[in-house]
Amino acid sequence: MTRRSLRTTVALAFACLVALATAVVGGLSYETAAGMVRADEESVFAGIVNDLQVQVRQGRFTAEDFATGNPRQNVLPKLLDATRITVQVLGPRGTPVGKERPVPLPFDRLDRALAPAQRAGAGNQREVALSGSRYRTATVALGDGRGAIRIAQRLGDTETLLSELRRYIMLLAGAVIVIAAGAGWWLARRITRRLTRLAAVTAEVASTGRLDLVVPVTGADEIGRLGHSFHDMLGRLARAKQDQQRLVHDAGHELRTPLTSLRTNIAILQRFGELPPEAQADLLHDLSQEARELTHLVNELVQLAADELDDEEPVDLQLAELAEHAAATARRRTGRDILVRATPAVVTVRRAALLRALVNLLDNAAKFDPDGTQPIELIADRGRIEVRDRGPGIDEDDLEHVFDRFYRAVATRALPGSGLGLAIVNDVALRHGGTPFAANRPGGGAVVGFTLDNRR
C-alpha cells in the first residue's frame, strides 16, 4: 500500500476545498446570470406583446396593414427591428398573409382559431420547436374577424450565449483549481518543512539510539513548540541515560569492595578450624558486618531505582503527622532520642517518597552523631524540613557534594554506609520542586534538609 505524505494530503485537501468552493460559486453565478438573462428576454417579449395588444385595441387594423407595413400602424416596424423576432400574419380565414419573416413557423389550430375572433387583443402564448431551435410565440387577434398576428422570439441564441458563459466559467474554475493545487502544494511544503526535518530526526533517533542529535526548534507556533518539546525530551532522556550509566558504574564500584572482602573471608573460612578462637570470632563478625553492608547497599540501590520509576500520585496530608511517623520509624531503627517540632500545615506530596527522605535524613544524622548524648531534632516548618544533630559536622569542602550519589567524605569512609541516603533525599526534593541544603550548625553538628515548593 502506497503511503501518502502529509504534504500531498494537505495539497490535495486544499485543492479539493478550492474546487468545491469554485464549483459552488461558479454554479451560483451561472444560475444567477442565466436567470437574469432569461428573465430579461421574457420581459422584452412580454413588453412587445403588450404593445401589440394595445395597438390592435386602439385601432381597426386589418391583416393587410401588418402584411404590407401600412404606415397607419406603428407597431410592426418595432417588431421588425427587434432582434430574434419573427412576425407572421393570418388572414380572416386563418391563412398566412404576406411574407413570413424572418423564419416561417407552422400554425396550429389554436393560432388559426384566433383569426376570426371578434375581440381585439385576444391571444395565446406558448413555446414551439422548429429544426432544433426553440421559439417563444404569442398570437394576438385583430378583432371583428379581421385576422391575427403572431410574433415569435428565438431562444436558441440566448441558450448559446449561456452555453458560452457556462464554458467560460468552467475554464475559469479549472484554472483556479490548478492554481489552487500549486498554491496548496507550496503552502503544504512550507508548513510541513519543519515537520519533515523533525520526522527525520525522530527516525534517526529510532534507528541509531543517539540522543545527542540537533532538533530543529525554530518558530513559536505549534510545530515550533513540538520541536522544543522533543528537544527537551531528548535532553531529559540523554541525562537519564547518563545518570543510569553513572549509577551502574558507581554501583559496580561500590559493590566491588564488599564482594572482594567477602571472597577473601570466604577463602579464609576453608582454614577456619586452624584459626584461634579470637580470629574465628573476628572472621564471623566481619562476615556478618559485610553481609549487612552489602544488603544495605543493595536495598538502597533498589530504593533509588524505584524512586526514579515511581509513579505515586501526590496527596494532601498533614506534614506534622508525617514527621512524627518518620521519627517513630527512626527511633525503632537507631534507638536514638528524636525531637520533633512541626508547624501544622497541609502539603501536597508523594507520601511514600517524602517519608523515605525524612527517615534517610534521621538515619544519616544518627550515623554521624554516634555520641547520642543530645537528641536529634526534626523540624518541619511548612515548606522547609531540616534535621539537626550534634555530630562532628561536615567539612567545608564536602558540603556541596554530600547529595551526590555514592559520595563519602574522607573522614567518614570508615563508617558504614553507601553514600546513597542523601542522594535519595536530593531526588525526592527535586521531584517536589524543592532544593536540598546542608550546613554546619553553630556550636557543632550539621543541619541537613530540603524545601518543598508545593506547600499550601
Short mmCIF file of C-alpha atoms in Angstrom, two decimals:
data_model
loop_
_atom_site.label_atom_id
_atom_site.label_comp_id
_atom_site.label_asym_id
_atom_site.label_seq_id
_atom_site.Cartn_x
_atom_site.Cartn_y
_atom_site.Cartn_z
CA MET A 1 0.00 0.00 0.00
CA THR A 2 1.46 3.34 -1.08
CA ARG A 3 1.87 5.85 1.71
CA ARG A 4 0.65 9.34 1.02
CA SER A 5 2.81 12.06 2.51
CA LEU A 6 1.36 14.78 4.71
CA ARG A 7 2.44 17.33 2.11
CA THR A 8 0.45 15.57 -0.63
CA THR A 9 -2.54 15.17 1.68
CA VAL A 10 -2.57 18.87 2.58
CA ALA A 11 -2.16 19.90 -1.07
CA LEU A 12 -4.98 17.61 -2.21
CA ALA A 13 -7.24 18.75 0.61
CA PHE A 14 -6.54 22.39 -0.22
CA ALA A 15 -7.22 21.77 -3.93
CA CYS A 16 -10.44 19.88 -3.15
CA LEU A 17 -11.69 22.65 -0.88
CA VAL A 18 -10.93 25.28 -3.52
CA ALA A 19 -12.57 23.10 -6.19
CA LEU A 20 -15.68 22.75 -4.07
CA ALA A 21 -15.80 26.47 -3.34
CA THR A 22 -15.21 27.30 -7.01
CA ALA A 23 -17.93 24.88 -8.12
CA VAL A 24 -20.40 26.37 -5.66
CA VAL A 25 -19.55 29.97 -6.56
CA GLY A 26 -19.42 29.23 -10.29
CA GLY A 27 -22.72 27.34 -10.20
CA LEU A 28 -24.46 30.07 -8.25
CA SER A 29 -23.00 32.74 -10.54
CA TYR A 30 -24.14 30.89 -13.65
CA GLU A 31 -27.63 30.25 -12.32
CA THR A 32 -27.96 33.89 -11.29
CA ALA A 33 -26.72 35.19 -14.64
CA ALA A 34 -28.82 32.71 -16.61
CA GLY A 35 -31.90 33.60 -14.60
CA MET A 36 -31.33 37.31 -15.17
CA VAL A 37 -30.78 36.86 -18.94
CA ARG A 38 -33.83 34.65 -19.34
CA ALA A 39 -35.94 37.00 -17.24
CA ASP A 40 -34.77 39.95 -19.33
CA GLU A 41 -35.59 38.15 -22.59
CA GLU A 42 -39.01 37.20 -21.27
CA SER A 43 -39.60 40.76 -20.09
CA VAL A 44 -38.72 42.16 -23.54
CA PHE A 45 -41.02 39.69 -25.24
CA ALA A 46 -43.87 40.44 -22.80
CA GLY A 47 -43.40 44.17 -23.49
CA ILE A 48 -43.67 43.66 -27.25
CA VAL A 49 -46.77 41.50 -26.84
CA ASN A 50 -48.34 44.12 -24.59
CA ASP A 51 -47.57 46.91 -27.09
CA LEU A 52 -49.11 44.86 -29.87
CA GLN A 53 -52.29 44.21 -27.87
CA VAL A 54 -52.62 47.92 -27.05
CA GLN A 55 -52.24 48.85 -30.71
CA VAL A 56 -54.83 46.41 -32.03
CA ARG A 57 -57.32 47.52 -29.38
CA GLN A 58 -56.87 51.19 -30.17
CA GLY A 59 -57.15 50.93 -33.97
CA ARG A 60 -59.09 48.88 -36.54
CA PHE A 61 -56.22 47.12 -38.30
CA THR A 62 -56.55 44.54 -40.98
CA ALA A 63 -54.23 41.68 -41.77
CA GLU A 64 -53.10 43.56 -44.92
CA ASP A 65 -51.98 46.52 -42.78
CA PHE A 66 -49.42 44.31 -40.99
CA ALA A 67 -48.55 42.30 -44.06
CA THR A 68 -47.79 45.40 -46.18
CA GLY A 69 -46.38 47.60 -43.44
CA ASN A 70 -49.11 50.27 -43.72
CA PRO A 71 -47.83 53.45 -42.04
CA ARG A 72 -51.19 53.85 -40.19
CA GLN A 73 -49.83 51.49 -37.52
CA ASN A 74 -46.56 51.94 -35.61
CA VAL A 75 -46.08 48.53 -34.02
CA LEU A 76 -44.77 46.47 -36.92
CA PRO A 77 -41.59 48.48 -37.52
CA LYS A 78 -40.68 47.94 -33.85
CA LEU A 79 -41.34 44.23 -34.19
CA LEU A 80 -39.27 44.01 -37.36
CA ASP A 81 -36.40 45.88 -35.68
CA ALA A 82 -36.41 43.65 -32.61
CA THR A 83 -33.66 41.04 -32.67
CA ARG A 84 -34.58 37.35 -32.86
CA ILE A 85 -38.26 38.27 -33.53
CA THR A 86 -40.33 36.53 -36.23
CA VAL A 87 -43.62 38.20 -37.37
CA GLN A 88 -46.39 36.21 -39.12
CA VAL A 89 -49.86 37.39 -40.20
CA LEU A 90 -53.07 35.34 -40.58
CA GLY A 91 -55.98 36.48 -42.73
CA PRO A 92 -59.65 36.35 -41.65
CA ARG A 93 -59.87 32.73 -42.78
CA GLY A 94 -56.74 31.64 -40.88
CA THR A 95 -54.44 31.55 -43.90
CA PRO A 96 -51.00 33.20 -43.91
CA VAL A 97 -50.86 36.67 -45.44
CA GLY A 98 -47.82 38.35 -46.91
CA LYS A 99 -44.20 37.35 -46.47
CA GLU A 100 -43.34 35.50 -43.27
CA ARG A 101 -40.14 36.91 -41.87
CA PRO A 102 -37.53 36.05 -40.97
CA VAL A 103 -38.36 32.34 -40.32
CA PRO A 104 -41.73 30.79 -41.21
CA LEU A 105 -43.22 28.83 -38.30
CA PRO A 106 -46.13 26.40 -38.79
CA PHE A 107 -49.53 27.49 -37.43
CA ASP A 108 -51.67 25.11 -35.45
CA ARG A 109 -55.41 25.12 -34.87
CA LEU A 110 -55.14 27.34 -31.78
CA ASP A 111 -53.42 30.06 -33.81
CA ARG A 112 -55.89 29.76 -36.70
CA ALA A 113 -58.84 29.89 -34.30
CA LEU A 114 -57.88 33.44 -33.33
CA ALA A 115 -58.11 34.80 -36.90
CA PRO A 116 -61.98 35.03 -36.94
CA ALA A 117 -62.11 36.12 -33.30
CA GLN A 118 -64.29 39.17 -32.57
CA ARG A 119 -62.44 40.55 -29.53
CA ALA A 120 -59.31 42.52 -30.37
CA GLY A 121 -56.21 41.62 -28.29
CA ALA A 122 -57.28 38.06 -27.51
CA GLY A 123 -54.43 35.61 -27.81
CA ASN A 124 -52.32 32.76 -26.54
CA GLN A 125 -48.64 32.18 -25.72
CA ARG A 126 -46.52 29.03 -25.79
CA GLU A 127 -43.14 27.63 -26.84
CA VAL A 128 -42.59 25.65 -30.06
CA ALA A 129 -39.62 23.87 -31.62
CA LEU A 130 -38.50 24.00 -35.26
CA SER A 131 -35.37 22.47 -36.77
CA GLY A 132 -33.68 22.10 -33.43
CA SER A 133 -34.44 25.67 -32.32
CA ARG A 134 -36.93 26.75 -29.71
CA TYR A 135 -39.22 29.78 -30.00
CA ARG A 136 -41.43 31.66 -27.59
CA THR A 137 -44.64 32.63 -29.52
CA ALA A 138 -47.65 34.86 -28.93
CA THR A 139 -50.70 35.10 -31.27
CA VAL A 140 -52.95 38.20 -30.99
CA ALA A 141 -56.39 38.55 -32.63
CA LEU A 142 -57.08 41.79 -34.60
CA GLY A 143 -60.80 41.59 -33.67
CA ASP A 144 -64.03 41.58 -35.66
CA GLY A 145 -62.81 38.57 -37.66
CA ARG A 146 -60.08 40.59 -39.44
CA GLY A 147 -57.29 38.03 -38.78
CA ALA A 148 -54.47 37.66 -36.32
CA ILE A 149 -50.77 38.40 -35.95
CA ARG A 150 -48.18 36.12 -34.38
CA ILE A 151 -44.76 37.07 -33.11
CA ALA A 152 -42.02 34.56 -32.11
CA GLN A 153 -38.81 35.08 -30.19
CA ARG A 154 -35.90 32.72 -30.92
CA LEU A 155 -34.49 31.23 -27.68
CA GLY A 156 -31.54 29.39 -29.20
CA ASP A 157 -29.29 32.45 -29.28
CA THR A 158 -29.89 33.05 -25.58
CA GLU A 159 -29.04 29.46 -24.76
CA THR A 160 -25.94 29.68 -26.95
CA LEU A 161 -24.87 32.76 -25.03
CA LEU A 162 -25.49 30.98 -21.74
CA SER A 163 -23.60 27.94 -23.01
CA GLU A 164 -20.61 30.14 -23.77
CA LEU A 165 -20.91 31.68 -20.34
CA ARG A 166 -21.03 28.21 -18.77
CA ARG A 167 -17.95 27.11 -20.72
CA TYR A 168 -16.09 30.27 -19.71
CA ILE A 169 -16.97 29.71 -16.05
CA MET A 170 -15.80 26.09 -16.26
CA LEU A 171 -12.50 27.11 -17.86
CA LEU A 172 -12.03 29.78 -15.24
CA ALA A 173 -12.86 27.31 -12.46
CA GLY A 174 -10.37 24.81 -13.89
CA ALA A 175 -7.66 27.47 -13.97
CA VAL A 176 -8.46 28.45 -10.37
CA ILE A 177 -8.27 24.80 -9.28
CA VAL A 178 -4.90 24.30 -10.98
CA ILE A 179 -3.55 27.49 -9.40
CA ALA A 180 -5.01 26.42 -6.05
CA ALA A 181 -3.35 23.00 -6.33
CA GLY A 182 0.00 24.67 -6.99
CA ALA A 183 -0.54 27.11 -4.14
CA GLY A 184 -1.64 24.25 -1.87
CA TRP A 185 1.48 22.28 -2.72
CA TRP A 186 3.67 25.30 -1.99
CA LEU A 187 1.82 26.03 1.23
CA ALA A 188 1.92 22.38 2.31
CA ARG A 189 5.64 22.26 1.60
CA ARG A 190 6.17 25.40 3.65
CA ILE A 191 4.03 24.08 6.52
CA THR A 192 5.50 20.57 6.59
CA ARG A 193 9.14 21.54 6.00
CA ARG A 194 9.91 21.67 9.72
CA LEU A 195 7.79 18.57 10.37
CA THR A 196 9.80 16.73 7.72
CA ARG A 197 13.06 17.70 9.40
CA LEU A 198 11.65 16.72 12.80
CA ALA A 199 10.46 13.38 11.40
CA ALA A 200 13.95 12.75 10.00
CA VAL A 201 15.47 13.38 13.43
CA THR A 202 13.00 11.07 15.17
CA ALA A 203 13.66 8.36 12.58
CA GLU A 204 17.41 8.66 13.16
CA VAL A 205 16.89 8.50 16.93
CA ALA A 206 14.76 5.37 16.49
CA SER A 207 17.28 3.68 14.18
CA THR A 208 20.55 4.65 15.90
CA GLY A 209 19.51 5.27 19.50
CA ARG A 210 21.50 8.50 19.55
CA LEU A 211 20.18 11.18 21.89
CA ASP A 212 22.66 13.95 21.04
CA LEU A 213 21.10 14.95 17.72
CA VAL A 214 20.28 18.56 16.93
CA VAL A 215 16.50 19.08 16.82
CA PRO A 216 15.03 21.89 14.65
CA VAL A 217 13.18 24.16 17.08
CA THR A 218 12.52 27.28 15.00
CA GLY A 219 9.23 29.15 15.31
CA ALA A 220 6.80 29.83 18.13
CA ASP A 221 3.76 28.06 16.63
CA GLU A 222 2.55 24.52 17.31
CA ILE A 223 5.31 22.95 15.21
CA GLY A 224 7.91 25.09 16.95
CA ARG A 225 6.55 24.07 20.35
CA LEU A 226 6.60 20.43 19.23
CA GLY A 227 10.26 20.83 18.28
CA HIS A 228 11.06 22.43 21.64
CA SER A 229 9.23 19.65 23.48
CA PHE A 230 11.03 16.95 21.51
CA HIS A 231 14.35 18.70 22.13
CA ASP A 232 13.63 18.83 25.86
CA MET A 233 12.56 15.19 25.82
CA LEU A 234 15.79 14.11 24.13
CA GLY A 235 17.75 16.16 26.65
CA ARG A 236 15.99 14.50 29.57
CA LEU A 237 16.46 11.06 28.03
CA ALA A 238 20.15 11.79 27.49
CA ARG A 239 20.55 12.92 31.10
CA ALA A 240 18.60 9.89 32.32
CA LYS A 241 20.84 7.62 30.26
CA GLN A 242 23.94 9.32 31.65
CA ASP A 243 22.56 9.00 35.18
CA GLN A 244 21.82 5.35 34.56
CA GLN A 245 25.32 4.70 33.24
CA ARG A 246 26.86 6.58 36.16
CA LEU A 247 24.66 4.67 38.60
CA VAL A 248 25.69 1.34 37.10
CA HIS A 249 29.35 2.36 37.13
CA ASP A 250 29.25 3.69 40.68
CA ALA A 251 27.19 0.74 41.92
CA GLY A 252 29.67 -1.66 40.38
CA HIS A 253 32.49 0.20 42.06
CA GLU A 254 30.77 0.23 45.44
CA LEU A 255 29.76 -3.42 45.23
CA ARG A 256 33.27 -4.50 44.29
CA THR A 257 34.74 -3.64 47.70
CA PRO A 258 32.39 -5.69 49.93
CA LEU A 259 32.35 -8.55 47.43
CA THR A 260 36.17 -8.65 47.39
CA SER A 261 36.21 -8.65 51.16
CA LEU A 262 33.59 -11.41 51.26
CA ARG A 263 35.59 -13.54 48.82
CA THR A 264 38.71 -13.07 50.95
CA ASN A 265 36.95 -14.02 54.16
CA ILE A 266 35.25 -16.99 52.48
CA ALA A 267 38.67 -18.21 51.33
CA ILE A 268 39.89 -17.96 54.92
CA LEU A 269 36.85 -19.99 56.03
CA GLN A 270 38.43 -23.02 54.36
CA ARG A 271 41.02 -22.92 57.12
CA PHE A 272 38.51 -21.92 59.81
CA GLY A 273 39.43 -24.82 62.10
CA GLU A 274 43.09 -23.82 62.07
CA LEU A 275 42.37 -20.30 63.39
CA PRO A 276 42.49 -19.40 67.07
CA PRO A 277 39.14 -18.67 68.73
CA GLU A 278 39.70 -14.89 68.67
CA ALA A 279 40.41 -14.93 64.93
CA GLN A 280 37.38 -17.12 64.30
CA ALA A 281 35.14 -14.65 66.18
CA ASP A 282 36.63 -11.71 64.27
CA LEU A 283 36.13 -13.52 60.96
CA LEU A 284 32.48 -14.30 61.68
CA HIS A 285 31.91 -10.73 62.85
CA ASP A 286 33.47 -9.36 59.63
CA LEU A 287 31.35 -11.68 57.50
CA SER A 288 28.19 -10.62 59.32
CA GLN A 289 29.11 -6.92 59.05
CA GLU A 290 29.97 -7.19 55.35
CA ALA A 291 26.73 -9.07 54.62
CA ARG A 292 24.75 -6.35 56.39
CA GLU A 293 26.59 -3.62 54.47
CA LEU A 294 26.04 -5.44 51.19
CA THR A 295 22.36 -5.94 51.96
CA HIS A 296 22.01 -2.26 52.91
CA LEU A 297 23.75 -1.17 49.70
CA VAL A 298 21.57 -3.38 47.52
CA ASN A 299 18.43 -2.16 49.29
CA GLU A 300 19.39 1.46 48.72
CA LEU A 301 20.17 0.79 45.05
CA VAL A 302 16.77 -0.84 44.63
CA GLN A 303 15.16 2.03 46.51
CA LEU A 304 16.89 4.63 44.33
CA ALA A 305 15.86 2.85 41.14
CA ALA A 306 12.30 2.50 42.44
CA ASP A 307 12.17 6.21 43.24
CA GLU A 308 13.17 7.08 39.67
CA LEU A 309 10.39 4.89 38.26
CA ASP A 310 7.84 5.69 40.96
CA ASP A 311 4.52 6.96 39.63
CA GLU A 312 2.97 7.58 43.06
CA GLU A 313 0.28 10.23 42.87
CA PRO A 314 0.59 13.31 45.13
CA VAL A 315 -1.89 13.52 48.01
CA ASP A 316 -2.81 16.16 50.58
CA LEU A 317 -1.58 15.35 54.08
CA GLN A 318 -0.52 16.92 57.36
CA LEU A 319 3.24 17.41 57.34
CA ALA A 320 3.41 17.23 61.13
CA GLU A 321 1.83 13.74 61.16
CA LEU A 322 4.27 12.50 58.53
CA ALA A 323 7.20 13.91 60.53
CA GLU A 324 6.03 12.07 63.67
CA HIS A 325 5.72 8.84 61.64
CA ALA A 326 9.26 9.22 60.29
CA ALA A 327 10.62 9.96 63.77
CA ALA A 328 8.96 6.84 65.19
CA THR A 329 10.48 4.70 62.44
CA ALA A 330 13.96 6.16 63.05
CA ARG A 331 13.66 5.63 66.81
CA ARG A 332 12.99 1.93 66.27
CA ARG A 333 15.94 1.61 63.90
CA THR A 334 18.53 3.59 65.84
CA GLY A 335 17.31 3.71 69.43
CA ARG A 336 18.04 7.42 69.46
CA ASP A 337 16.01 10.18 71.04
CA ILE A 338 14.40 12.28 68.29
CA LEU A 339 12.69 15.58 69.00
CA VAL A 340 10.04 16.71 66.51
CA ARG A 341 8.97 20.34 66.07
CA ALA A 342 6.44 20.67 63.28
CA THR A 343 4.13 23.52 62.32
CA PRO A 344 0.66 22.22 61.30
CA ALA A 345 0.43 22.55 57.53
CA VAL A 346 -1.21 20.65 54.69
CA VAL A 347 1.14 19.77 51.82
CA THR A 348 0.57 18.02 48.51
CA VAL A 349 3.30 15.38 48.25
CA ARG A 350 4.07 11.79 47.33
CA ARG A 351 3.72 10.29 50.77
CA ALA A 352 6.00 7.24 50.48
CA ALA A 353 8.78 9.20 48.82
CA LEU A 354 8.69 12.03 51.38
CA LEU A 355 8.58 9.56 54.29
CA ARG A 356 11.63 7.78 52.85
CA ALA A 357 13.51 11.09 52.58
CA LEU A 358 12.72 12.02 56.20
CA VAL A 359 13.83 8.61 57.52
CA ASN A 360 17.05 8.82 55.50
CA LEU A 361 17.82 12.24 56.99
CA LEU A 362 17.29 10.89 60.51
CA ASP A 363 19.34 7.72 59.85
CA ASN A 364 22.14 9.86 58.43
CA ALA A 365 22.13 12.12 61.49
CA ALA A 366 22.21 9.11 63.84
CA LYS A 367 25.11 7.54 61.94
CA PHE A 368 27.27 10.67 62.05
CA ASP A 369 26.38 11.57 65.65
CA PRO A 370 27.44 8.36 67.40
CA ASP A 371 27.71 10.01 70.84
CA GLY A 372 23.93 10.27 71.21
CA THR A 373 24.00 12.42 74.34
CA GLN A 374 21.73 15.01 72.76
CA PRO A 375 18.53 14.34 70.83
CA ILE A 376 18.32 14.63 67.05
CA GLU A 377 15.93 17.41 66.04
CA LEU A 378 13.44 17.11 63.17
CA ILE A 379 11.95 20.49 62.27
CA ALA A 380 9.13 20.78 59.72
CA ASP A 381 8.02 24.36 59.16
CA ARG A 382 5.57 24.41 56.24
CA GLY A 383 7.80 24.28 53.18
CA ARG A 384 11.12 23.68 54.95
CA ILE A 385 12.28 20.41 56.52
CA GLU A 386 15.59 20.06 58.34
CA VAL A 387 17.33 17.59 60.66
CA ARG A 388 19.84 18.87 63.21
CA ASP A 389 22.47 16.84 65.04
CA ARG A 390 25.43 17.48 67.36
CA GLY A 391 27.95 15.36 65.50
CA PRO A 392 31.32 16.48 64.10
CA GLY A 393 29.68 18.48 61.31
CA ILE A 394 30.61 18.47 57.62
CA ASP A 395 33.91 19.60 56.18
CA GLU A 396 33.52 22.77 54.07
CA ASP A 397 34.95 21.01 51.00
CA ASP A 398 32.32 18.29 51.32
CA LEU A 399 29.22 20.46 51.76
CA GLU A 400 28.48 20.79 48.03
CA HIS A 401 28.96 17.05 47.40
CA VAL A 402 27.02 15.39 50.21
CA PHE A 403 23.98 14.87 47.98
CA ASP A 404 25.96 13.23 45.15
CA ARG A 405 25.43 9.54 44.62
CA PHE A 406 28.00 7.31 46.36
CA TYR A 407 29.87 10.33 47.68
CA ARG A 408 31.52 9.74 51.02
CA ALA A 409 33.74 12.24 52.74
CA VAL A 410 37.26 11.14 53.56
CA ALA A 411 36.62 11.45 57.29
CA THR A 412 33.57 9.15 57.14
CA ARG A 413 34.70 6.40 54.80
CA ALA A 414 35.49 4.14 57.73
CA LEU A 415 31.85 4.35 58.83
CA PRO A 416 29.18 2.06 57.41
CA GLY A 417 27.10 3.41 54.56
CA SER A 418 26.83 3.54 50.79
CA GLY A 419 26.59 7.24 50.05
CA LEU A 420 23.07 6.86 48.64
CA GLY A 421 20.90 8.01 51.54
CA LEU A 422 21.27 11.75 50.89
CA ALA A 423 21.18 11.15 47.12
CA ILE A 424 17.67 9.77 47.62
CA VAL A 425 16.80 12.86 49.67
CA ASN A 426 18.06 15.03 46.82
CA ASP A 427 15.89 13.21 44.25
CA VAL A 428 12.78 13.46 46.45
CA ALA A 429 13.33 17.19 46.99
CA LEU A 430 13.77 17.87 43.27
CA ARG A 431 10.67 15.83 42.39
CA HIS A 432 8.67 18.06 44.75
CA GLY A 433 10.01 21.27 43.24
CA GLY A 434 12.30 21.90 46.20
CA THR A 435 16.02 22.24 46.88
CA PRO A 436 18.24 20.22 49.25
CA PHE A 437 20.66 22.01 51.56
CA ALA A 438 23.40 21.17 54.06
CA ALA A 439 25.26 23.40 56.51
CA ASN A 440 27.23 23.28 59.74
CA ARG A 441 25.36 24.05 62.91
CA PRO A 442 26.58 26.77 65.26
CA GLY A 443 28.03 25.12 68.32
CA GLY A 444 28.83 21.90 66.45
CA GLY A 445 26.89 19.46 64.35
CA ALA A 446 25.14 19.68 60.99
CA VAL A 447 21.85 20.85 59.56
CA VAL A 448 20.65 18.85 56.53
CA GLY A 449 17.26 19.12 54.84
CA PHE A 450 15.29 20.35 51.87
CA THR A 451 12.49 22.68 50.86
CA LEU A 452 9.10 21.96 49.29
CA ASP A 453 7.75 24.21 46.58
CA ASN A 454 4.18 22.86 46.55
CA ARG A 455 3.13 23.85 50.05
CA ARG A 456 -0.28 25.47 50.73
#
